[in-house]
XYZ file of N, CA, C and O in Angstrom:
612
model
N 33.456 -5.365 42.386
C 33.522 -5.921 41.274
C 32.048 -6.374 40.764
O 31.507 -6.174 39.599
N 31.193 -6.938 41.826
C 29.941 -7.484 41.301
C 29.045 -5.910 41.130
O 28.269 -6.425 40.185
N 29.315 -5.008 41.718
C 28.407 -3.919 41.291
C 28.930 -3.650 39.977
O 27.831 -3.221 39.270
N 29.809 -3.462 39.215
C 30.060 -3.310 37.866
C 29.457 -4.134 36.914
O 29.132 -3.909 35.898
N 29.491 -5.476 37.174
C 28.647 -6.311 36.551
C 27.194 -6.050 36.350
O 26.366 -6.231 35.502
N 26.601 -5.946 37.731
C 25.232 -5.461 37.678
C 24.933 -4.348 37.164
O 23.858 -4.405 36.333
N 25.709 -3.395 37.257
C 25.552 -1.835 36.124
C 25.343 -2.302 34.844
O 24.727 -1.707 33.989
N 26.523 -3.088 34.222
C 26.510 -3.458 32.986
C 25.364 -4.217 32.592
O 24.816 -4.129 31.370
N 24.874 -5.302 33.150
C 23.333 -5.919 33.265
C 22.324 -5.252 33.082
O 21.581 -5.379 31.885
N 22.423 -4.083 34.013
C 21.228 -3.116 34.006
C 21.358 -2.285 32.485
O 20.192 -2.321 31.895
N 22.326 -2.144 32.220
C 22.480 -1.134 30.866
C 21.975 -1.920 29.752
O 21.462 -1.394 28.531
N 22.507 -3.217 29.796
C 21.945 -4.205 28.416
C 20.566 -4.256 28.408
O 19.872 -4.149 27.373
N 20.101 -4.582 29.951
C 18.634 -4.701 29.763
C 18.036 -3.425 29.011
O 16.824 -3.505 28.991
N 18.437 -2.368 29.633
C 17.997 -0.962 29.434
C 17.927 -1.004 27.888
O 16.990 -0.465 27.122
N 18.862 -1.193 27.099
C 19.080 -1.024 25.983
C 18.139 -1.836 25.020
O 17.370 -1.618 23.850
N 18.147 -2.940 25.549
C 17.072 -4.049 24.951
C 15.742 -3.531 24.959
O 14.747 -3.644 24.068
N 15.210 -3.076 26.074
C 13.964 -2.346 26.394
C 13.502 -1.315 25.567
O 12.851 -1.308 24.809
N 14.735 -0.440 25.146
C 14.560 0.804 24.250
C 14.386 0.298 22.791
O 13.538 0.716 21.970
N 15.191 -0.688 22.404
C 15.323 -1.190 21.104
C 13.862 -1.809 20.868
O 13.248 -1.958 19.758
N 13.630 -2.545 21.927
C 12.160 -3.415 21.440
C 11.071 -2.134 21.552
O 10.091 -2.442 20.544
N 11.122 -1.163 22.459
C 9.934 -0.451 22.465
C 10.230 0.762 20.991
O 9.325 0.914 20.410
N 11.356 0.830 20.527
C 11.442 1.409 19.352
C 11.032 0.697 18.087
O 9.926 1.083 17.183
N 11.232 -0.669 18.165
C 10.679 -1.472 17.080
C 9.250 -1.738 17.217
O 8.498 -1.511 16.083
N 8.537 -1.751 18.357
C 7.179 -1.728 18.480
C 6.735 -0.291 17.770
O 5.681 -0.659 16.901
N 7.310 0.582 18.128
C 6.438 1.962 17.691
C 6.947 2.043 16.158
O 5.811 2.444 15.502
N 7.800 1.549 15.559
C 8.058 1.826 14.165
C 7.053 0.776 13.457
O 6.635 1.221 12.421
N 6.924 -0.337 14.158
C 5.825 -1.294 13.281
C 4.499 -0.677 13.449
O 3.599 -0.635 12.579
N 4.178 0.089 14.576
C 2.796 0.567 14.794
C 2.806 1.698 13.953
O 1.564 1.861 13.371
N 3.631 2.651 13.500
C 3.484 3.502 12.688
C 3.337 3.225 11.353
O 2.616 3.652 10.671
N 4.440 1.998 10.883
C 4.161 1.711 9.641
C 2.755 0.881 9.329
O 2.300 1.095 8.358
N 2.449 0.419 10.417
C 1.161 -0.560 9.882
C -0.259 0.846 10.115
O -0.956 0.294 9.435
N 0.097 1.929 10.600
C -0.978 3.120 10.444
C -1.059 3.766 9.193
O -2.071 4.554 9.017
N -0.084 3.536 8.384
C 0.048 4.242 7.252
C 0.845 5.893 7.412
O 0.636 6.608 6.619
N 1.264 5.866 8.819
C 1.682 7.300 9.090
C 3.010 7.471 8.670
O 3.687 8.638 8.726
N 3.912 6.437 8.282
C 5.205 6.198 8.062
C 5.450 7.188 6.700
O 4.924 6.947 5.864
N 6.687 7.706 6.781
C 7.130 8.425 5.343
C 7.623 7.686 4.661
O 7.949 6.549 4.505
N 7.402 7.796 3.195
C 7.604 7.313 2.066
C 9.265 7.064 1.937
O 9.973 7.964 2.287
N 9.730 5.879 1.441
C 11.080 5.604 1.234
C 11.437 6.043 -0.207
O 12.788 5.777 -0.748
N 10.401 6.547 -0.956
C 10.484 6.725 -2.421
C 11.793 7.884 -2.655
O 12.320 7.839 -3.828
N 12.143 8.576 -1.827
C 13.028 9.653 -2.213
C 14.259 9.182 -1.887
O 15.177 9.809 -2.555
N 14.555 8.142 -1.247
C 16.064 7.532 -1.148
C 16.787 7.385 -2.004
O 16.061 6.720 -3.175
N 17.790 7.294 -2.372
C 18.604 6.832 -3.582
C 19.191 5.714 -3.435
O 19.204 5.146 -2.349
N 19.419 5.021 -4.526
C 20.104 3.711 -4.256
C 19.185 2.372 -4.927
O 18.162 2.843 -5.350
N 19.295 1.379 -4.992
C 18.820 0.027 -5.421
C 17.539 -0.027 -4.611
O 16.385 -0.378 -5.046
N 17.485 0.150 -3.360
C 16.166 -0.199 -2.573
C 15.020 0.757 -3.024
O 14.055 0.466 -3.276
N 15.546 2.033 -3.077
C 14.176 3.185 -3.623
C 13.906 2.707 -4.833
O 12.676 3.112 -5.101
N 14.909 2.285 -5.615
C 13.890 1.824 -7.054
C 13.229 0.652 -7.292
O 12.714 0.700 -8.236
N 13.014 -0.130 -6.237
C 12.661 -1.279 -6.079
C 11.304 -0.850 -6.188
O 10.652 -0.001 -5.367
N 10.270 -2.031 -7.027
C 8.851 -1.605 -7.039
C 8.360 -2.175 -5.835
O 8.400 -3.445 -5.378
N 7.708 -1.218 -5.058
C 6.889 -1.716 -3.845
C 5.477 -2.431 -4.227
O 4.600 -1.949 -5.171
N 5.163 -3.595 -3.534
C 3.861 -4.398 -3.727
C 3.006 -4.142 -2.652
O 3.384 -4.035 -1.567
N 1.848 -3.815 -3.067
C 0.761 -3.593 -2.265
C -0.003 -4.660 -1.609
O -1.041 -4.778 -1.611
N 0.678 -5.972 -1.803
C 0.127 -7.121 -1.639
C 0.179 -7.528 -0.069
O 1.165 -7.690 0.501
N -0.976 -7.586 0.489
C -1.090 -7.934 2.222
C -0.252 -9.319 2.244
O -0.349 -10.178 1.350
N 0.137 -9.309 3.646
C 0.753 -10.720 3.837
C -0.293 -11.743 4.256
O -1.414 -11.532 4.931
N -0.111 -12.893 3.714
C -1.251 -14.118 3.985
C -0.680 -14.883 5.253
O -1.532 -15.117 6.001
N 0.546 -15.063 5.354
C 0.986 -15.869 6.415
C 2.226 -15.322 7.021
O 3.057 -14.505 5.979
N 2.814 -15.310 8.047
C 4.067 -14.912 8.607
C 4.696 -16.208 8.575
O 4.404 -17.203 9.553
N 6.044 -16.076 8.460
C 7.100 -17.049 8.860
C 8.191 -16.750 9.612
O 9.190 -15.773 9.121
N 8.433 -16.961 10.811
C 9.474 -16.656 11.670
C 10.653 -17.578 11.344
O 10.718 -18.589 11.566
N 11.544 -16.849 11.051
C 12.958 -17.359 10.855
C 13.760 -17.639 12.306
O 13.566 -16.758 13.375
N 14.654 -18.557 12.467
C 15.277 -18.491 13.732
C 16.215 -17.348 13.811
O 16.583 -16.778 12.879
N 16.234 -16.804 14.917
C 16.997 -15.714 15.062
C 18.493 -15.840 14.563
O 19.180 -16.801 14.433
N 19.222 -14.720 14.010
C 20.436 -14.504 13.426
C 21.197 -13.910 14.415
O 20.812 -12.790 14.789
N 22.387 -14.417 14.457
C 23.466 -13.824 15.286
C 24.692 -13.401 14.616
O 25.182 -14.432 13.962
N 25.035 -12.329 14.571
C 26.369 -11.855 13.810
C 27.466 -10.964 14.549
O 27.015 -10.175 15.282
N 28.499 -11.478 14.245
C 29.666 -10.606 14.699
C 29.530 -9.476 14.214
O 29.579 -9.209 12.640
N 29.999 -8.182 15.014
C 30.110 -6.957 14.330
C 31.328 -6.425 14.312
O 32.010 -6.908 15.156
N 31.511 -5.761 13.302
C 33.082 -5.275 13.289
C 33.444 -4.452 14.384
O 32.458 -3.808 14.828
N 34.719 -4.271 14.645
C 35.165 -3.170 15.686
C 34.395 -1.949 15.369
O 34.485 -1.392 14.498
N 34.348 -1.099 16.488
C 34.083 0.401 16.404
C 32.550 0.640 16.433
O 31.794 1.575 16.657
N 31.852 -0.556 16.567
C 30.223 -0.635 16.521
C 29.870 -0.267 17.994
O 28.910 0.342 18.245
N 30.541 -0.717 18.812
C 30.173 -0.506 20.314
C 29.396 -1.797 20.743
O 29.378 -1.623 22.008
N 29.524 -2.732 19.960
C 29.017 -4.150 20.681
C 29.807 -5.000 19.824
O 30.055 -4.841 18.694
N 29.684 -6.356 20.181
C 30.738 -7.488 19.510
C 29.597 -8.125 18.714
O 30.097 -8.625 17.677
N 28.239 -8.423 19.072
C 27.311 -9.149 18.239
C 25.996 -8.445 18.201
O 25.684 -7.896 19.160
N 25.200 -8.979 17.263
C 24.028 -8.611 17.001
C 23.102 -9.870 16.893
O 23.604 -10.688 15.980
N 22.061 -9.870 17.498
C 20.956 -10.742 17.536
C 19.806 -10.387 17.058
O 19.120 -9.351 17.591
N 19.334 -10.784 15.977
C 18.176 -10.176 15.360
C 17.123 -11.329 14.849
O 17.484 -12.192 14.259
N 15.791 -11.155 15.483
C 14.496 -12.132 14.794
C 14.213 -11.399 13.698
O 13.835 -10.190 13.591
N 13.889 -12.115 12.853
C 13.153 -11.679 11.520
C 12.013 -12.683 11.093
O 12.172 -13.830 11.294
N 10.979 -12.107 10.843
C 9.428 -12.614 10.483
C 9.402 -12.169 9.028
O 9.436 -10.826 8.598
N 9.030 -13.022 8.165
C 8.683 -12.525 6.875
C 7.212 -12.615 6.529
O 6.599 -13.903 6.806
N 6.625 -11.687 6.007
C 5.016 -11.808 5.617
C 5.080 -12.054 4.171
O 5.324 -11.418 3.230
N 4.469 -13.500 4.348
C 4.571 -13.921 2.703
C 2.969 -13.648 2.148
O 2.379 -13.759 2.619
N 3.355 -13.596 0.938
C 2.086 -13.579 -0.053
C 1.391 -14.793 -0.167
O 1.660 -15.943 0.405
N 0.099 -14.674 -0.573
C -0.599 -15.934 -0.719
C -0.097 -17.107 -1.371
O -0.213 -18.482 -1.010
N 0.500 -16.719 -2.662
C 1.281 -17.909 -3.413
C 2.462 -18.644 -2.979
O 2.778 -19.268 -3.443
N 3.111 -17.889 -1.816
C 4.584 -18.357 -1.058
C 4.071 -18.266 0.340
O 5.156 -18.063 1.052
N 3.408 -19.208 0.978
C 3.014 -19.142 2.355
C 4.024 -20.108 2.854
O 3.859 -20.038 4.104
N 4.727 -20.837 2.492
C 5.517 -21.745 3.123
C 7.148 -21.663 2.352
O 7.361 -21.195 1.292
N 8.147 -22.022 3.419
C 9.520 -21.771 2.883
C 10.020 -23.132 2.692
O 9.701 -24.111 3.789
N 11.162 -23.560 1.860
C 11.580 -24.760 1.990
C 13.130 -24.691 2.502
O 13.343 -23.565 2.596
N 13.737 -25.502 2.858
C 15.015 -25.547 3.570
C 16.146 -24.785 2.904
O 16.713 -23.934 3.687
N 16.191 -25.158 1.935
C 17.051 -24.224 0.839
C 16.915 -22.831 0.761
O 17.882 -22.260 1.013
N 15.602 -22.512 0.774
C 15.153 -21.278 0.623
C 15.552 -20.420 1.962
O 16.302 -19.311 1.991
N 15.238 -21.139 3.104
C 15.890 -20.302 4.468
C 17.236 -20.469 4.471
O 17.775 -18.990 4.969
N 17.937 -21.174 4.099
C 19.338 -21.153 3.997
C 19.844 -19.893 3.417
O 20.880 -19.612 3.828
N 19.559 -19.975 2.023
C 19.983 -19.079 1.272
C 19.558 -17.458 1.738
O 20.078 -16.513 1.704
N 18.293 -17.341 2.526
C 17.830 -16.454 3.092
C 19.029 -15.945 4.097
O 19.349 -14.924 4.291
N 19.205 -16.901 4.883
C 20.110 -16.550 6.316
C 21.383 -16.003 5.693
O 22.142 -15.336 6.233
N 21.806 -16.774 4.620
C 23.195 -16.435 4.208
C 23.198 -14.941 3.487
O 24.091 -14.144 3.885
N 22.178 -14.674 3.012
C 21.914 -13.170 2.372
C 21.764 -12.132 3.514
O 22.427 -11.144 3.246
N 20.920 -12.372 4.506
C 20.918 -11.793 5.605
C 22.136 -11.595 6.517
O 22.623 -10.355 6.952
N 23.208 -12.632 6.671
C 24.376 -12.271 7.394
C 25.427 -11.583 6.838
O 25.714 -10.649 7.337
N 24.987 -11.581 5.394
C 25.972 -10.639 4.565
C 25.606 -9.001 4.880
O 26.550 -8.186 4.941
N 24.387 -8.716 4.689
C 23.834 -7.554 4.830
C 23.835 -7.095 6.261
O 24.309 -5.926 6.421
N 23.814 -7.940 7.301
C 23.994 -7.462 8.867
C 25.544 -7.369 8.948
O 25.861 -6.475 9.950
N 26.349 -8.054 8.586
C 27.817 -7.833 8.695
C 28.270 -6.415 8.168
O 29.510 -6.002 8.697
N 27.559 -5.700 7.228
C 28.007 -4.631 6.772
C 27.253 -3.357 7.507
O 27.319 -2.182 7.086
N 26.395 -3.423 8.765
C 25.902 -2.486 9.506
C 26.926 -1.676 9.969
O 28.242 -1.858 10.311
N 26.421 -0.444 9.981
C 27.427 0.667 10.642
C 27.070 1.028 12.034
O 25.801 0.673 12.636
N 27.937 1.666 12.901
C 27.451 2.099 13.945
C 25.986 3.000 14.167
O 25.037 2.733 14.959
N 25.731 3.957 12.907
C 24.530 4.538 12.973
C 23.298 3.409 13.032
O 22.297 3.568 13.586
N 23.540 2.641 11.954
C 22.479 1.585 12.101
C 21.962 0.727 13.410
O 20.834 0.516 13.748
N 22.905 0.514 14.127
C 22.590 -0.142 15.474
C 22.441 0.859 16.501
O 21.717 0.576 17.454
N 22.748 2.252 16.395
C 22.462 3.098 17.745
C 21.391 3.925 17.302
O 20.652 4.623 18.068
N 20.995 4.319 16.061
C 20.120 5.322 15.520
C 18.502 4.525 15.479
O 18.609 3.876 14.687
N 17.585 4.978 16.171
C 16.224 4.071 16.111
C 15.606 4.377 14.711
O 14.943 3.779 14.156
N 16.202 5.749 13.951
C 15.582 6.160 12.768
C 16.095 5.337 11.728
O 15.524 5.261 10.459
N 17.463 4.491 12.084
C 17.942 3.919 10.931
C 17.377 2.250 10.824
O 17.648 1.729 9.722
N 16.557 1.986 11.638
C 15.749 0.425 11.858
C 15.136 0.436 10.358
O 15.145 -0.735 9.847
N 14.134 1.428 9.925
C 13.539 1.154 8.946
C 14.341 0.986 7.590
O 13.889 0.215 6.843
N 15.395 1.468 7.574
C 16.377 1.291 6.408
C 17.117 0.165 6.431
O 16.941 -0.537 5.254
N 17.089 -0.597 7.564
C 17.765 -1.888 7.816
C 16.585 -2.681 7.290
O 16.641 -3.794 6.646
N 15.517 -2.400 7.749
C 14.247 -3.545 7.344
C 13.923 -3.435 5.861
O 13.863 -4.544 5.353
N 14.219 -2.443 5.233
C 14.049 -2.214 3.738
C 15.211 -2.901 3.057
O 15.005 -3.648 2.045
N 16.284 -2.969 3.729
C 17.423 -3.697 2.965
C 17.223 -4.996 3.086
O 17.546 -5.900 2.243
N 16.624 -5.843 4.273
C 16.351 -7.070 4.337
C 15.317 -7.520 3.774
O 15.239 -8.576 3.072
N 14.322 -6.631 3.132
C 13.045 -6.993 2.490
C 13.594 -6.922 0.891
O 13.256 -7.925 0.388
N 14.660 -6.086 0.690
C 15.282 -6.004 -0.545
C 15.916 -7.869 -0.875
O 15.711 -8.367 -1.901
N 16.594 -7.921 0.256
C 17.416 -9.152 0.137
C 16.442 -10.443 -0.334
O 16.651 -11.202 -0.750
N 15.396 -10.416 0.728
C 14.278 -11.604 0.626
C 13.613 -11.747 -0.786
O 13.443 -12.697 -1.286
N 13.486 -10.356 -1.258
C 12.509 -10.465 -2.531
C 13.719 -10.947 -3.619
O 13.257 -11.697 -4.649
N 15.043 -10.623 -3.641
C 16.073 -11.122 -4.373
C 16.245 -12.635 -4.382
O 16.569 -13.078 -5.433
N 16.000 -13.119 -3.007
C 16.347 -14.638 -2.943
C 15.132 -15.396 -3.509
O 15.178 -16.469 -4.071
N 13.829 -14.802 -2.935
C 12.708 -15.535 -2.931
C 11.938 -15.084 -4.317
O 10.919 -15.883 -4.539
N 12.215 -14.112 -4.879
C 11.306 -13.481 -5.937
C 10.498 -12.396 -5.459
O 10.208 -12.399 -4.207
N 10.130 -11.254 -6.614
C 9.565 -10.086 -6.040
C 8.540 -10.103 -5.472
O 7.827 -9.557 -4.880
N 7.500 -11.312 -5.918
C 6.271 -11.321 -5.287
C 6.053 -12.181 -4.136
O 4.877 -12.513 -3.817
N 7.055 -12.722 -3.755
C 6.866 -13.702 -2.537
C 6.517 -13.231 -1.265
O 6.139 -13.622 -0.363
N 7.492 -12.068 -0.716
C 7.301 -11.460 0.546
C 6.711 -10.156 0.483
O 7.243 -9.256 -0.342
N 5.747 -9.753 1.266
C 5.116 -8.556 1.415
C 5.698 -7.631 2.190
O 5.830 -6.347 2.084
N 6.278 -8.186 3.321
C 7.010 -7.190 4.089
C 7.775 -8.075 5.199
O 7.904 -9.280 5.058
N 8.543 -7.535 5.839
C 9.594 -8.140 6.983
C 9.343 -7.525 8.335
O 9.339 -6.219 8.148
N 9.448 -8.121 9.112
C 9.006 -7.627 10.652
C 10.147 -8.059 11.330
O 10.818 -9.387 11.234
N 10.812 -7.219 12.152
C 12.076 -7.243 12.900
C 11.482 -7.755 14.245
O 10.679 -6.736 15.066
N 11.626 -8.880 14.864
C 10.895 -9.393 16.099
C 11.934 -9.185 17.340
O 11.259 -9.606 18.185
N 13.155 -9.052 17.103
C 14.347 -8.997 18.199
C 15.383 -8.491 17.633
O 15.834 -8.557 16.550
N 16.058 -7.553 18.214
C 17.220 -6.704 17.684
C 17.980 -6.488 19.156
O 17.560 -5.493 19.996
N 18.876 -7.230 19.531
C 19.701 -7.254 20.810
C 21.191 -6.937 20.526
O 21.592 -7.922 19.582
N 21.918 -5.897 20.825
C 23.508 -6.039 20.639
C 23.940 -6.567 22.013
O 23.643 -6.228 23.078
N 25.188 -7.245 21.913
C 25.932 -7.524 23.147
C 27.235 -7.409 23.015
O 27.800 -7.388 22.121
């Protein structure tokens, strides 16, 4: 029985390393300007006007843990999010953080099995979270979203 638990823990650790490496690679590609444009995607996110304002400060939120619906392959998702704030909006008030977490939880509860298992789906999730942050804080407040932690259990 101990061997089964040890194998499961190693599998979870391997998934965490793969997710972390994939996140690092995506951030590296996105920051190098080699990432493909999302303008061709349909839906409200693609129609959003992208701002080319660099982030002046980063605000790391407490990790969000959300229960996943059955069929995903995991019971919960823990995600760390950092907001790249523009010069005029370098700090967040407590009420803004609470509204952000509420919106993020709604978006994360709707993830599909593809979102959590396909590394190429992570940029779309990042765009969805960016769209949510801009809808809560205002279109000029957030320059980018960084996913700093992504673990399924």
